[in-house]
Amino acid sequence: MSTVIRGGTIVTASDIVRADVLIEDGIVTSIAANLPAAGHDVVDATGCYLFPGGIDPHTHLDMPFGGTVTADDFRTGTIAAAFGGTTTVIDFALHAKGQSLHDAVRIWHGKAEGKAAVDYSFHVMIGDLREDVMREIPDVVEREGVSSFKVFMAYKGTFQVDDETLFRTLRMAADVGALVQVHAENGDVIDVLVREALAKGQIEPRYHALTRPPEAEGEATARAIRLAEIAKAPLYVVHVTCAQAADAISDARKRGLPIYGETCPQYLVCDIGDYDRPGFEGAKYVMSPPLREKWHQDVLWGKLANLELQAFGSDQCSFNFKGQKELGLHNFSLIPNGAPTIEDRMAILYHFGVNEGRIGLNKFVALTSTNVAKLFGLFPRKGTIAVGSDADIVIWDPEVERTITAETHHMNVDYNPFEGMRVKGKPRKVFLRGHLIVDGDSFLGEPGMGSFLRAGRFTPVHL
Ligand code: URP
Ligand code: ZN
Ligand code: ZN
C-alpha cells in the first residue's frame, strides 16, 4: 500500500516546506517536490498544512476516579482524538491500592487492546506508593516499556505522597532513565480549606476553585522542583494552570535544570468565572487544579510562545453532567474531577494560538506532538514528518470554521466545556501509519487498530 500526499505544506517543529510525501507500508519513505504519482494512491492536500499526528501526553480513558468511571473508554476516546488530529495518546494507567505497578500496566493493556483506534503508550499514575512499589520501577521501565510515573502532591488521604516518598521516587527514577510527573498542589492546605468551606455550608462548584488557590499550586511546584534538584532528577509538571507554577518552572530552567511543564486547553480559554454558570453548570468545569482568574491565561500563552512550557496535553477525563458530575450536587468535593478535552485540544491551540497570533506554526507542532514524543521516548518514530517516521499525518485545513458543540463531538459525554466557541482550522484527513482513519466527518479506522508503543528511557532533552 502506498500513498502520495501532494500539494500540502509540511510543518514540523523546525521547518515549513511545500513538498509531497510518499508513504509506503505505513512509513514516510520520501519527501520532495513533485514526487511521481504513478502506482500510488494520490491524496490532494492543496491549501492545507501537513502536521505530524498529534500526541496527547495526558489522557484518562476508562479510569475509575471520584467514585465513578470516566465516560470515555479507549474506543470512544481515541476515535474522538482522531477526529481532532491526535494519532497517539499516552494514557495514565491507574495504580490502585494494593496493586503492583505491573498489575496496573496489565489491566490497562486489557482496557486498550481491541479498542484503541490510535496508537497508545502508558504512564503509570501511582496511587499507592509503597516501598515495594518504588523498587518495582526499574523493572517496569525495562520490561513494560513504561518510563514515566505520575506522583500526587494532592488528594490527601488517597493518592497524596509525602516529600520523603516523592524525593526517593525522583532518585530512583533518575537512576533508571524514568521521568517523574507531578500533580503539584499542596494537598494539606487544600484539605484544610475544603473542610472549612464545607463546615460553613459552602457547597457550590465555585468553592472547588476557592479552596485550591494558585498559591497552593505554586508552592507545590516550587517544592517538587527543589526536591528534583536535590535528587538530580528530571521532572515533568502536569497540567500547569497559573503564573505561580509556570514562573517556578521558568526559574528552574533558567538555572539549567531539566524541568518541563505542560498546560492544557481548558486553562487557556476557560476561567474561574465558569464556576458561576447558572444552576449546577459550574460542575462541568470542576477539575484539579481548577480554572484560574483570566489574567493567568496571558501568562500561560507567553510561556507557550517561549516554550517555557514545552507540552500541551488535554487532561481528558470525561464525566457526564447528568448522573456523574451530579454526584456532587450537595458537596463540591464530591464532584468527579475532570473534563472532556481530547477532541478539541489541537483546534483550541491552533485557533486561539496560531490564528490569533500568539504562537507560530512550528511551536504549535512542537507543543502538540514533537516535544511530547521527545519527552516520552517515542521520537523519531512519532512526533515528526521525516523519512523513516511512522506516517501519522494530519491534513489540516486552515480555512474550515466550526462551532464546538456536544451535539456534534465524538466523545461519549453529554457536554463540551468549549461549547459555543467558534474555531477555524480542522483536520480534513488523518492518517495513522499510512491508514486513512478520518476523512472529513467519516471515521474509516477500526477500534483495535491502535498499537501499543513501548516508551524508551528518558534522556535529557533541550526543549
Ligand atoms: O481534574 C483532573 N485533572 N482529573 C484528572 C486527574 C488528574 O489529576 O489529572
Ligand atoms: Zn493531576
Ligand atoms: Zn490528569
PDB file of N, CA and C in Angstrom, residues 28 53 55 66 77 147 172 225 242 252 287 294 308 339 405:
ATOM      1  N   VAL A  28       6.919   6.977   6.238  1.00  0.00           N
ATOM      2  CA  VAL A  28       7.270   8.020   5.280  1.00  0.00           C
ATOM      3  C   VAL A  28       8.579   7.601   4.607  1.00  0.00           C
ATOM      4  N   GLY A  53       1.003  13.726  13.251  1.00  0.00           N
ATOM      5  CA  GLY A  53      -0.148  13.391  14.086  1.00  0.00           C
ATOM      6  C   GLY A  53       0.062  13.897  15.505  1.00  0.00           C
ATOM      7  N   ILE A  55       0.162  14.138  19.456  1.00  0.00           N
ATOM      8  CA  ILE A  55       0.412  13.175  20.541  1.00  0.00           C
ATOM      9  C   ILE A  55      -0.091  13.816  21.818  1.00  0.00           C
ATOM     10  N   GLY A  66     -12.966   9.277  41.566  1.00  0.00           N
ATOM     11  CA  GLY A  66     -14.006  10.076  42.230  1.00  0.00           C
ATOM     12  C   GLY A  66     -15.310   9.306  42.399  1.00  0.00           C
ATOM     13  N   GLY A  77     -12.852   7.382  23.221  1.00  0.00           N
ATOM     14  CA  GLY A  77     -11.871   8.439  23.459  1.00  0.00           C
ATOM     15  C   GLY A  77     -10.869   8.569  22.321  1.00  0.00           C
ATOM     16  N   SER A 147       7.976   4.416  31.007  1.00  0.00           N
ATOM     17  CA  SER A 147       9.108   5.087  31.650  1.00  0.00           C
ATOM     18  C   SER A 147       8.727   6.424  32.286  1.00  0.00           C
ATOM     19  N   MET A 172      15.148   7.342  42.465  1.00  0.00           N
ATOM     20  CA  MET A 172      15.044   6.021  41.831  1.00  0.00           C
ATOM     21  C   MET A 172      14.821   6.180  40.323  1.00  0.00           C
ATOM     22  N   ILE A 225      10.215  20.959  42.410  1.00  0.00           N
ATOM     23  CA  ILE A 225      11.416  21.301  41.636  1.00  0.00           C
ATOM     24  C   ILE A 225      12.658  21.226  42.531  1.00  0.00           C
ATOM     25  N   CYS A 242      -1.248  28.200  36.339  1.00  0.00           N
ATOM     26  CA  CYS A 242      -1.172  29.564  36.879  1.00  0.00           C
ATOM     27  C   CYS A 242       0.249  30.131  36.816  1.00  0.00           C
ATOM     28  N   ALA A 252      13.524  27.588  37.305  1.00  0.00           N
ATOM     29  CA  ALA A 252      14.359  26.386  37.368  1.00  0.00           C
ATOM     30  C   ALA A 252      15.095  26.183  36.045  1.00  0.00           C
ATOM     31  N   MET A 287     -12.279  20.531  37.891  1.00  0.00           N
ATOM     32  CA  MET A 287     -11.093  19.747  37.548  1.00  0.00           C
ATOM     33  C   MET A 287      -9.991  20.213  38.493  1.00  0.00           C
ATOM     34  N   LYS A 294      -8.720  35.144  34.900  1.00  0.00           N
ATOM     35  CA  LYS A 294      -8.391  35.243  33.482  1.00  0.00           C
ATOM     36  C   LYS A 294      -6.942  35.684  33.203  1.00  0.00           C
ATOM     37  N   GLU A 308       8.618  27.938  27.358  1.00  0.00           N
ATOM     38  CA  GLU A 308       8.940  27.764  28.785  1.00  0.00           C
ATOM     39  C   GLU A 308       8.004  26.712  29.377  1.00  0.00           C
ATOM     40  N   ALA A 339     -12.531  16.931  32.794  1.00  0.00           N
ATOM     41  CA  ALA A 339     -13.344  17.486  31.700  1.00  0.00           C
ATOM     42  C   ALA A 339     -12.998  16.781  30.379  1.00  0.00           C
ATOM     43  N   THR A 405     -19.416  21.984  19.743  1.00  0.00           N
ATOM     44  CA  THR A 405     -20.646  21.669  20.471  1.00  0.00           C
ATOM     45  C   THR A 405     -20.729  20.173  20.769  1.00  0.00           C
TER      46      THR A 405
END
